[in-house]
PDB file of C-alpha atoms (C1' of nucleotides) in Angstrom:
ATOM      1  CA  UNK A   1     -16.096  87.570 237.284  1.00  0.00           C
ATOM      2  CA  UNK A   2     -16.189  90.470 234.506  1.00  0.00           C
ATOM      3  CA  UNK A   3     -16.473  94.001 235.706  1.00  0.00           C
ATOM      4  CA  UNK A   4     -20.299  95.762 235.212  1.00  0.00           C
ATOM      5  CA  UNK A   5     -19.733  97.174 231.173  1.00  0.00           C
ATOM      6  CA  UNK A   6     -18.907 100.549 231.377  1.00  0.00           C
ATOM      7  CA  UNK A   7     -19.601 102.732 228.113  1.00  0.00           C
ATOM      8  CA  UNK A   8     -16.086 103.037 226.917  1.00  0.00           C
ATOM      9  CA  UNK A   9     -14.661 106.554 226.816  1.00  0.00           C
ATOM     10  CA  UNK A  10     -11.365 105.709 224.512  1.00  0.00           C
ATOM     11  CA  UNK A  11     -11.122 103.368 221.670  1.00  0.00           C
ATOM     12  CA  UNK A  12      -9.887  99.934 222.929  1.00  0.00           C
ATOM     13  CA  UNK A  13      -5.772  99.949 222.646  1.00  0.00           C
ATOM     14  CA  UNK A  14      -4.914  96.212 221.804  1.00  0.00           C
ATOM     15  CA  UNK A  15      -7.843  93.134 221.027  1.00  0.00           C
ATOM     16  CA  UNK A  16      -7.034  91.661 224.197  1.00  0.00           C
ATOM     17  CA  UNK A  17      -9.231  95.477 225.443  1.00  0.00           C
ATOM     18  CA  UNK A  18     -12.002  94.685 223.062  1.00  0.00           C
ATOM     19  CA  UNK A  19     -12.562  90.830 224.097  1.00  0.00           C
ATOM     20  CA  UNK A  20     -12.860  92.446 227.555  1.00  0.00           C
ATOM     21  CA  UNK A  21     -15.411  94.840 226.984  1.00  0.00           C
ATOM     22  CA  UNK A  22     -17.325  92.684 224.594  1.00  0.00           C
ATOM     23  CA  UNK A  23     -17.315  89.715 226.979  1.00  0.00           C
ATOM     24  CA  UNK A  24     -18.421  92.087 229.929  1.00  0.00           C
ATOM     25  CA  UNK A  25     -21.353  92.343 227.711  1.00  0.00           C
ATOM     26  CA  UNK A  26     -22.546  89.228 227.672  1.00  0.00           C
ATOM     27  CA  UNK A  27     -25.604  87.973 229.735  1.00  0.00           C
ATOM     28  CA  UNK A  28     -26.916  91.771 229.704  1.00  0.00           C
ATOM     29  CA  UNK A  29     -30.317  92.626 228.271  1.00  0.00           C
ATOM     30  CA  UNK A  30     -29.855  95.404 225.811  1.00  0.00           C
ATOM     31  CA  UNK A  31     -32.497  97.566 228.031  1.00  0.00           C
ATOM     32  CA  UNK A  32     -29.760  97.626 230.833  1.00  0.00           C
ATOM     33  CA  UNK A  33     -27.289  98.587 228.839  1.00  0.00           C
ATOM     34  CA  UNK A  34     -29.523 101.758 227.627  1.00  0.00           C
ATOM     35  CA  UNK A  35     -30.709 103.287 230.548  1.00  0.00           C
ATOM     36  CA  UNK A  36     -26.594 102.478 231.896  1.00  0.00           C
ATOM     37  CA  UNK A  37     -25.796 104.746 229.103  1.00  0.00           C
ATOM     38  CA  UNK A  38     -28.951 107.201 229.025  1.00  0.00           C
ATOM     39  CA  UNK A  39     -29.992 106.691 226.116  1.00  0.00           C
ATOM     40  CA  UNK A  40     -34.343 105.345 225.573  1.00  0.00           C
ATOM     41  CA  UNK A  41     -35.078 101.410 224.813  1.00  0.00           C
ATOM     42  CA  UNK A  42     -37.547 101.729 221.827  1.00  0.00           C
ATOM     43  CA  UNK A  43     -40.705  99.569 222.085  1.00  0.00           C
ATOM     44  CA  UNK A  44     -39.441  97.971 218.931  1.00  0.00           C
ATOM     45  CA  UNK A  45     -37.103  98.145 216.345  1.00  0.00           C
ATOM     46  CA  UNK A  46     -38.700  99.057 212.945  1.00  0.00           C
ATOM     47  CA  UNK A  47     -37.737 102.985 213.267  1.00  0.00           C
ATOM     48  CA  UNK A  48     -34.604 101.773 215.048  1.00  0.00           C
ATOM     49  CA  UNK A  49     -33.379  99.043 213.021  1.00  0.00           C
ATOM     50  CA  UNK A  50     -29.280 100.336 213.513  1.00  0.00           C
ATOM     51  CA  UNK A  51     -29.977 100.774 217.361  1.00  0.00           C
ATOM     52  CA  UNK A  52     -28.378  97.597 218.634  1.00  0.00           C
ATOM     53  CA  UNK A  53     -25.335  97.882 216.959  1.00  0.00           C
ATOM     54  CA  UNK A  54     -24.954 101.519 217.614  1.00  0.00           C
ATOM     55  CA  UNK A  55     -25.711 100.754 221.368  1.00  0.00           C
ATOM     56  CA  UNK A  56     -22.983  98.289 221.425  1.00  0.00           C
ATOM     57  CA  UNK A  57     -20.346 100.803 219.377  1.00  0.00           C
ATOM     58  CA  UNK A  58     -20.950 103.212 222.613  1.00  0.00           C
ATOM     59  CA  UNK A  59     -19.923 100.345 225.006  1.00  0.00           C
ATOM     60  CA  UNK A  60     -16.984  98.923 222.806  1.00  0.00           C
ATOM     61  CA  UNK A  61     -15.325 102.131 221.733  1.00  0.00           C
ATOM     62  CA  UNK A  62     -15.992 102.379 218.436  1.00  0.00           C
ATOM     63  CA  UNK A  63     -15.514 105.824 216.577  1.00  0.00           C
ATOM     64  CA  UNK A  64     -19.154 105.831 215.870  1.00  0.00           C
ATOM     65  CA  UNK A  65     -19.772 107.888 212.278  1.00  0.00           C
ATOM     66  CA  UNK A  66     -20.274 106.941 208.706  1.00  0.00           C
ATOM     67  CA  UNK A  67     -16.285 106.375 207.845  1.00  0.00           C
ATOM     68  CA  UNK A  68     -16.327 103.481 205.124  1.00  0.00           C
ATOM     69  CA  UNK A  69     -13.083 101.818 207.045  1.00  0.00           C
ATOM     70  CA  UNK A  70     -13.585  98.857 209.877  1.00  0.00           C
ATOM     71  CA  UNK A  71     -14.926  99.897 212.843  1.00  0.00           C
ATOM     72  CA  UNK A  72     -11.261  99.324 214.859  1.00  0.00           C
ATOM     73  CA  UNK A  73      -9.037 100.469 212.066  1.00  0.00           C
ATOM     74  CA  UNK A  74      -6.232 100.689 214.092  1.00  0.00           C
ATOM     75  CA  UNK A  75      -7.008  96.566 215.516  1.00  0.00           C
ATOM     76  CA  UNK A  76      -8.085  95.622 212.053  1.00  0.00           C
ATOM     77  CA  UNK A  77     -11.275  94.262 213.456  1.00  0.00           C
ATOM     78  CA  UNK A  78     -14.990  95.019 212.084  1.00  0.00           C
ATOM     79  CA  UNK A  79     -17.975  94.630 214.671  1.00  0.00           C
ATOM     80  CA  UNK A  80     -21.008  92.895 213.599  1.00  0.00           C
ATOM     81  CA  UNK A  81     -23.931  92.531 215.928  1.00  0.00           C
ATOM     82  CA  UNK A  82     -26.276  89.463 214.740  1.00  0.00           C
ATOM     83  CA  UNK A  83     -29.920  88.664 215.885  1.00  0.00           C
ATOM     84  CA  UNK A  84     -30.303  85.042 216.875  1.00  0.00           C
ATOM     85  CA  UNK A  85     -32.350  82.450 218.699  1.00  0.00           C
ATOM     86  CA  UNK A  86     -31.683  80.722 221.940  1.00  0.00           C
ATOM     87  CA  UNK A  87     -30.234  78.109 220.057  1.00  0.00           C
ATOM     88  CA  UNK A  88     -27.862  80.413 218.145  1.00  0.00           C
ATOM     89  CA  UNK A  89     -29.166  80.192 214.316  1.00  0.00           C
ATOM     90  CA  UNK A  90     -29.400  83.371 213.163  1.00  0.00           C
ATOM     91  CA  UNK A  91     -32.380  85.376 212.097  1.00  0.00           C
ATOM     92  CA  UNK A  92     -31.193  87.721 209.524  1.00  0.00           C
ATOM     93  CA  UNK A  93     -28.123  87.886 206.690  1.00  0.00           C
ATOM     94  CA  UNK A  94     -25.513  90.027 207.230  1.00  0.00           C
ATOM     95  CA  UNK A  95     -24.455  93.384 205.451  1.00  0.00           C
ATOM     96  CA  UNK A  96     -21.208  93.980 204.353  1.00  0.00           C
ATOM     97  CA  UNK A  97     -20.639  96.772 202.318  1.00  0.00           C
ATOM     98  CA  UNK A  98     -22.332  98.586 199.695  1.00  0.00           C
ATOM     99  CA  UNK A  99     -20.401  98.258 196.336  1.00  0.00           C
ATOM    100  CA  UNK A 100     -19.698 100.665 193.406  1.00  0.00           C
ATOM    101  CA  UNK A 101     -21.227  99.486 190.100  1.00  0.00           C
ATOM    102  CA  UNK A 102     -18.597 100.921 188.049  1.00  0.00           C
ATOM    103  CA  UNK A 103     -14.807 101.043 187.928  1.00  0.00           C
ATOM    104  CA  UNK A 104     -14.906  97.144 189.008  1.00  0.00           C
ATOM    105  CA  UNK A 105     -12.520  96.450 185.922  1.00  0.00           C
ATOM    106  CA  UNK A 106      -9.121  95.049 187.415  1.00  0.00           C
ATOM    107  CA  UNK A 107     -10.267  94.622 191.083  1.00  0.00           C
ATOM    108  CA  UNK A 108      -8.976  91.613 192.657  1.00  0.00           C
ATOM    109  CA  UNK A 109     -10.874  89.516 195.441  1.00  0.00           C
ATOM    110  CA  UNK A 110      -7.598  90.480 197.900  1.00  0.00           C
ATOM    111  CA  UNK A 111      -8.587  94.833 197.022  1.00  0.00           C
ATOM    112  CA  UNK A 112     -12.118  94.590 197.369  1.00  0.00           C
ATOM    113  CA  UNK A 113     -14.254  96.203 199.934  1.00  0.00           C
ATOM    114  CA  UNK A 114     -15.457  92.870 200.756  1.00  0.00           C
ATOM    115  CA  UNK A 115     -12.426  91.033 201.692  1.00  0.00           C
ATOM    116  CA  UNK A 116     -10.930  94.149 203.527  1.00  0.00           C
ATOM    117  CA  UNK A 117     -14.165  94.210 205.954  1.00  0.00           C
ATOM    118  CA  UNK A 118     -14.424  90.530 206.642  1.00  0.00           C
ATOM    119  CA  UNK A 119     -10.545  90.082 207.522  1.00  0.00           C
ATOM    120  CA  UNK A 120     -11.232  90.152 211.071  1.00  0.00           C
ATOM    121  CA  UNK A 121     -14.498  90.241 212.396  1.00  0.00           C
ATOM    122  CA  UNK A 122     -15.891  90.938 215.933  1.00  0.00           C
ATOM    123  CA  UNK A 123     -19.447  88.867 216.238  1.00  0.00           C
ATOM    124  CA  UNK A 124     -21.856  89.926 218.999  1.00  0.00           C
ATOM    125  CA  UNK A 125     -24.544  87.656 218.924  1.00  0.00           C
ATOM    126  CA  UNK A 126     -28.024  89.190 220.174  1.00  0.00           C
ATOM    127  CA  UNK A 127     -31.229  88.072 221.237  1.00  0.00           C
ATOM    128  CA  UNK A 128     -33.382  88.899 217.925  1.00  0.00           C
ATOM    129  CA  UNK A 129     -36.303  87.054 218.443  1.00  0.00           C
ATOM    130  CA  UNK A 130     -39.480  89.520 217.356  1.00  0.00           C
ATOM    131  CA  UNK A 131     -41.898  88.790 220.199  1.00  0.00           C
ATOM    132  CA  UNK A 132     -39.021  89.399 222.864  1.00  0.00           C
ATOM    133  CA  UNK A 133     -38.800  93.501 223.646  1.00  0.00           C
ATOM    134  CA  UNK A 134     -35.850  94.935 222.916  1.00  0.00           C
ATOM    135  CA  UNK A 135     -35.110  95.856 226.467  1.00  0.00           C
ATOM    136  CA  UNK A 136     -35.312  92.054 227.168  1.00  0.00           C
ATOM    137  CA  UNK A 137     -33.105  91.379 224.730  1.00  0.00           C
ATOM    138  CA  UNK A 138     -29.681  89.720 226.245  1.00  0.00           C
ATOM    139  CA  UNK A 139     -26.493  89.847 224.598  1.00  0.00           C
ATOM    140  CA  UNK A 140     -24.725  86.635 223.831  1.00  0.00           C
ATOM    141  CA  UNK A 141     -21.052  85.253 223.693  1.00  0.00           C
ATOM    142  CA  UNK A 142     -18.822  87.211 221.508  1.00  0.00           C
ATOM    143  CA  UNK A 143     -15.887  85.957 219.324  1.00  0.00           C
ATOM    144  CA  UNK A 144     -13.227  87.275 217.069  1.00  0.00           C
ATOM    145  CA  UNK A 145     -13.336  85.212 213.456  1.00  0.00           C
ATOM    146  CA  UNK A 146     -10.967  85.296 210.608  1.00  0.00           C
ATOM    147  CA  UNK A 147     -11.944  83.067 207.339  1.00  0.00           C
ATOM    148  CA  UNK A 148     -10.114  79.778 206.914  1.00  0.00           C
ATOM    149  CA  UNK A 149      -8.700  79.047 203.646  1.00  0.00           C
ATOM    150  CA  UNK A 150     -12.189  77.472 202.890  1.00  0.00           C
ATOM    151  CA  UNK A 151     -14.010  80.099 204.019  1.00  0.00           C
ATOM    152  CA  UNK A 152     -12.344  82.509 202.210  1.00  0.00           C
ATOM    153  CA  UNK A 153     -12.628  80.805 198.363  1.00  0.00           C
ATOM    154  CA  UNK A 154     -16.527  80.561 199.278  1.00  0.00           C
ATOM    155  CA  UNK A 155     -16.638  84.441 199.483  1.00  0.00           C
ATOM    156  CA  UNK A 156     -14.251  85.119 196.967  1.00  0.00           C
ATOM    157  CA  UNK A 157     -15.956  82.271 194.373  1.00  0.00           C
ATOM    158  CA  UNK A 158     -19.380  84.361 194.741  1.00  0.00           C
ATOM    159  CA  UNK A 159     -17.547  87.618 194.664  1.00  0.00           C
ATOM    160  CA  UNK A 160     -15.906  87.174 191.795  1.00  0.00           C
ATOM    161  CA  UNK A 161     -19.389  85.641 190.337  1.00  0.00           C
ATOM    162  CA  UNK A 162     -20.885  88.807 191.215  1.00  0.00           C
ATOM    163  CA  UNK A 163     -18.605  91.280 190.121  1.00  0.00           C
ATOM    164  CA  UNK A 164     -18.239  89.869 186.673  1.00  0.00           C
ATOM    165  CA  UNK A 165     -22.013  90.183 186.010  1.00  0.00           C
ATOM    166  CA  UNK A 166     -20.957  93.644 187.528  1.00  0.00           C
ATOM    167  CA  UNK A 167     -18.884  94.456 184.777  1.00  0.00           C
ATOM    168  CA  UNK A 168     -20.371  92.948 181.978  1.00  0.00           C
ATOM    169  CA  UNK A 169     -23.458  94.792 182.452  1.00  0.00           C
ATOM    170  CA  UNK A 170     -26.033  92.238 184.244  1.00  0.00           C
ATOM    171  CA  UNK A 171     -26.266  93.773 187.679  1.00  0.00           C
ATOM    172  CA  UNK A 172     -30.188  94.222 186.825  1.00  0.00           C
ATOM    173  CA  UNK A 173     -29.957  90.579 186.502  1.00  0.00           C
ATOM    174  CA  UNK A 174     -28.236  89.623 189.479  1.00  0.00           C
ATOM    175  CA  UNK A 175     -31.026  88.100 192.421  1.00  0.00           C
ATOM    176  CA  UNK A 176     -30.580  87.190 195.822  1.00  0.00           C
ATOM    177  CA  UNK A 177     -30.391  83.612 195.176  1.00  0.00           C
ATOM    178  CA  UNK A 178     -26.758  84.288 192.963  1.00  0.00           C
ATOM    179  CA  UNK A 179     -23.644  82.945 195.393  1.00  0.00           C
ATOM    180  CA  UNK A 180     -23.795  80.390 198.302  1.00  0.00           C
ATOM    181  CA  UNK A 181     -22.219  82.437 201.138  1.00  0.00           C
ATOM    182  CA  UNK A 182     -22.745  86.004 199.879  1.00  0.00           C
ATOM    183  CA  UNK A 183     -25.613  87.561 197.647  1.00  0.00           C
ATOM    184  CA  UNK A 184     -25.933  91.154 196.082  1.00  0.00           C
ATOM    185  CA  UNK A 185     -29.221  92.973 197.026  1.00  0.00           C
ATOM    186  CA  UNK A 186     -30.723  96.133 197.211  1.00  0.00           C
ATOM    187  CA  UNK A 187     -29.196  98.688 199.990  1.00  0.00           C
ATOM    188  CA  UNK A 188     -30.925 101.825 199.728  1.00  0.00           C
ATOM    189  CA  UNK A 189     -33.856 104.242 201.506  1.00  0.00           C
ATOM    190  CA  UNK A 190     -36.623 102.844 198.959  1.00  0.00           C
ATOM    191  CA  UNK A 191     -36.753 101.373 195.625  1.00  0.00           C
ATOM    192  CA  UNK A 192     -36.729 104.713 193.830  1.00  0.00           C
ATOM    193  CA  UNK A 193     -32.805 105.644 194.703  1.00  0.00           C
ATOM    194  CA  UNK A 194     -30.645 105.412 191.831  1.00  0.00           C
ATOM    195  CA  UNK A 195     -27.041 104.991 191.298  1.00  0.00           C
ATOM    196  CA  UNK A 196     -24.752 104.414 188.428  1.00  0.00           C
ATOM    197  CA  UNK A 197     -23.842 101.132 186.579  1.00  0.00           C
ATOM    198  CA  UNK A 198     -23.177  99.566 183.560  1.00  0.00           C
ATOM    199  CA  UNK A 199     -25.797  98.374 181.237  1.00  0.00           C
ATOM    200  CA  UNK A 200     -26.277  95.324 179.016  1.00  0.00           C
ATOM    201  CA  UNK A 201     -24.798  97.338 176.192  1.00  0.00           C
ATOM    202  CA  UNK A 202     -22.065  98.875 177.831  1.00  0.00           C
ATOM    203  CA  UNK A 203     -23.397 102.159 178.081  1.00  0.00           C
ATOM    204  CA  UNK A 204     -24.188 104.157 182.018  1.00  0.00           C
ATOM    205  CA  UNK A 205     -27.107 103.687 182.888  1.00  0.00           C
ATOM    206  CA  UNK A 206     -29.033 104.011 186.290  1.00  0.00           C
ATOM    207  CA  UNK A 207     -30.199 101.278 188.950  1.00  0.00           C
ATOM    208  CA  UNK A 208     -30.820 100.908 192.578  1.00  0.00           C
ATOM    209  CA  UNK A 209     -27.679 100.642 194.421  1.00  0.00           C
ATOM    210  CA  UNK A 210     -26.957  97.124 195.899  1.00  0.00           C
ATOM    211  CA  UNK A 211     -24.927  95.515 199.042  1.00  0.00           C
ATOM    212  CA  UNK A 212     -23.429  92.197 200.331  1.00  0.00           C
ATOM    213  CA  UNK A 213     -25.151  90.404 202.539  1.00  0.00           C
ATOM    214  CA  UNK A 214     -23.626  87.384 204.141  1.00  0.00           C
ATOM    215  CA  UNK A 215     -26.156  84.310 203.625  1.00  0.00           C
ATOM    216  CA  UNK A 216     -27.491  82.898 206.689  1.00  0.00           C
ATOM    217  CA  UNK A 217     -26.034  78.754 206.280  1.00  0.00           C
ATOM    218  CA  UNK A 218     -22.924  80.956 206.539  1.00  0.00           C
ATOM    219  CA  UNK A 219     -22.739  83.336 209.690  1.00  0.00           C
ATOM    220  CA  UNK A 220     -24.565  79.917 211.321  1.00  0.00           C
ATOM    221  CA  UNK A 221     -22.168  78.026 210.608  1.00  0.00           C
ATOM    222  CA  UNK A 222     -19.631  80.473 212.310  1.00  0.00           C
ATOM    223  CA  UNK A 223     -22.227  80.503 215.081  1.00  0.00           C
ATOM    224  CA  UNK A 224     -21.600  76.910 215.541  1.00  0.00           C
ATOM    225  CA  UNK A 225     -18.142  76.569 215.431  1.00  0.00           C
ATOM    226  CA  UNK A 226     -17.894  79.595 218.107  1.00  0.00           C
ATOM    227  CA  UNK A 227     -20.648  77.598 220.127  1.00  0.00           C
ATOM    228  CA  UNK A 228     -18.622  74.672 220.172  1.00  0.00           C
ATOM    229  CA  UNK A 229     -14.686  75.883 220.759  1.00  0.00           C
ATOM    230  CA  UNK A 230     -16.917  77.370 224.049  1.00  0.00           C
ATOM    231  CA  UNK A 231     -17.918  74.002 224.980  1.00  0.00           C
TER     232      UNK A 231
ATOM    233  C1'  DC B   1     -41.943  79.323 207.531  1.00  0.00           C
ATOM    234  C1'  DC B   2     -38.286  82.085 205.791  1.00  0.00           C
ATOM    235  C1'  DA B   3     -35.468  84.323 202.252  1.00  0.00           C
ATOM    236  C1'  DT B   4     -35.859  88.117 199.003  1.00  0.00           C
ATOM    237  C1'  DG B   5     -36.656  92.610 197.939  1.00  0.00           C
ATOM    238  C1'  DA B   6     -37.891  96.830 200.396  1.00  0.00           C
ATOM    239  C1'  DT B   7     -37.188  99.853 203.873  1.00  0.00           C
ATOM    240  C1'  DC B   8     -35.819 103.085 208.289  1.00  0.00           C
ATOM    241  C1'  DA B   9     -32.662 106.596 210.895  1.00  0.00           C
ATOM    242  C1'  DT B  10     -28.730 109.446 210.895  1.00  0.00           C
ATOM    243  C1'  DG B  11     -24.639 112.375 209.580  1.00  0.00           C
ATOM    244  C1'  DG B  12     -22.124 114.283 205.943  1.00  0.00           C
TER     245       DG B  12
ATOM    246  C1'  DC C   1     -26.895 110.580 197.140  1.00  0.00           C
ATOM    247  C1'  DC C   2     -23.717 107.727 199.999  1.00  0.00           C
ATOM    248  C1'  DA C   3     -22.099 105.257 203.852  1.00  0.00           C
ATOM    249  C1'  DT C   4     -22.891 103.929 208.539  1.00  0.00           C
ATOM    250  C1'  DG C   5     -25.993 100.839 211.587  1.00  0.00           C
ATOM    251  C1'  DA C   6     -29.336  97.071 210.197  1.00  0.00           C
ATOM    252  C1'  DT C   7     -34.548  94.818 210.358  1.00  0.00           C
ATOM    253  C1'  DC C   8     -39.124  94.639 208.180  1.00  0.00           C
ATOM    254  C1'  DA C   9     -42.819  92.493 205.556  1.00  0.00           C
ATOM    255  C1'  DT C  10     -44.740  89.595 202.340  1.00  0.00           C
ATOM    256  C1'  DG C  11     -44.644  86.379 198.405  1.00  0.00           C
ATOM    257  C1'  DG C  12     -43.482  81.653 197.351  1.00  0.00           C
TER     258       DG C  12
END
DNA sequence: CCATGATCATGG
DNA sequence: CCATGATCATGG
């Protein structure tokens, strides 16, 4: 049987720590884990809408901050928490990174931000259903993922979609509904934040600064896979 | 019903 | 503003 989770004091030394402490979270509502770690279960979400994953950082050992790097550089391994249903689809995308909209010229699929993040990935699947409190919220079964060759050309096909409209200018023209694992959209406090890009005629101009977001048919299709290797 | 576009908190 | 952590809210 797996130890009570303890909030974690040191950053985990090998992966074989961090599937420890991540499976020593699962079956616990997120309310436990709170008041475990003093820290107050919000009623809801909406003003708190990093609290989960933050809450989950404290128990793993992750050097909490705003450093643009994985979350274990030293394992390799990003941690992404995900909000699903009992039945394990999940109920929002995914974001990834932010991206620059300049300077793309010459960057290959294996430098970008995007590949670097999703190399290894730590999935915490979490209770995310709206009319269950956050408190009441359990944690599911975690598992480590690294894309398979098909995998991999899916992110990098819409990537390198994206990026080229990047370049040449059409970033304003770039929707949600570009890519079938990953999409570009807005990442920002409001829709009045600006940030630099190119325009349609080359020239800098200014535009709301944008993010990947892995698609949902995607991340539940990892969900699935994970679902049935545990099986 | 659900994906897209918009938004919230925090630290630097 | 930018990067971290994401979810909200409404139009289609």
């Amino acid at each position: 049987m797996n130890d009570l989770p303890q909030v974690a004091t040191a950053a985990p030394s090998d992966i074989a720590q961090l599937m420890a402490r991540a499976h020593a979270l699962a079956g616990m509502p997120l309310g436990w884990l709170a008041s475990h770690a003093g820290w107050i279960t919000p009623a809801n979400l909406s003003r708190h809408k990093g609290w989960s994953g933050q809450l989950i950082e404290l128990y793993l050992g992750a050097s909490a901050g705003s450093k643009p790097q994985q979350d274990f550089p030293e394992l390799g391994v990003e941690l992404k928490t995900i909000p699903v249903t009992p039945e394990g689809k999940p109920l929002e995308t995914t974001f990834v990174c932010v991206t620059p909209l300049t300077g793309l010229n010459g960057v290959r699929w294996e430098d970008s931000n995007v590949r670097n993040k999703l190399r290894q990935v730590l999935w915490i699947p979490i209770d995310g259903r709206r009319e269950v409190a956050p408190a009441d919220r359990m944690i599911g079964t975690p598992f480590l993922w690294r894309p398979n060759a098909i995998e991999d050309q899916l992110l990098r096909q819409d990537w390198e979609e994206i990026t080229e409209m990047i370049i040449l200018g059409q970033v304003q023209a770039i929707t949600a509904r570009h890519g079938q694992v990953l999409q570009l959209r807005p990442k920002a406090a409001n829709s009045k934040v600006l940030t630099e890009a190119i325009g349609p005629d080359g020239a800098r101009i200014q535009t709301l600064p944008r993010g990947y977001y892995l698609k949902t048919n995607f991340t539940a299709a990892l969900l699935q896979q994970a679902l049935q290797r545990s099986s």
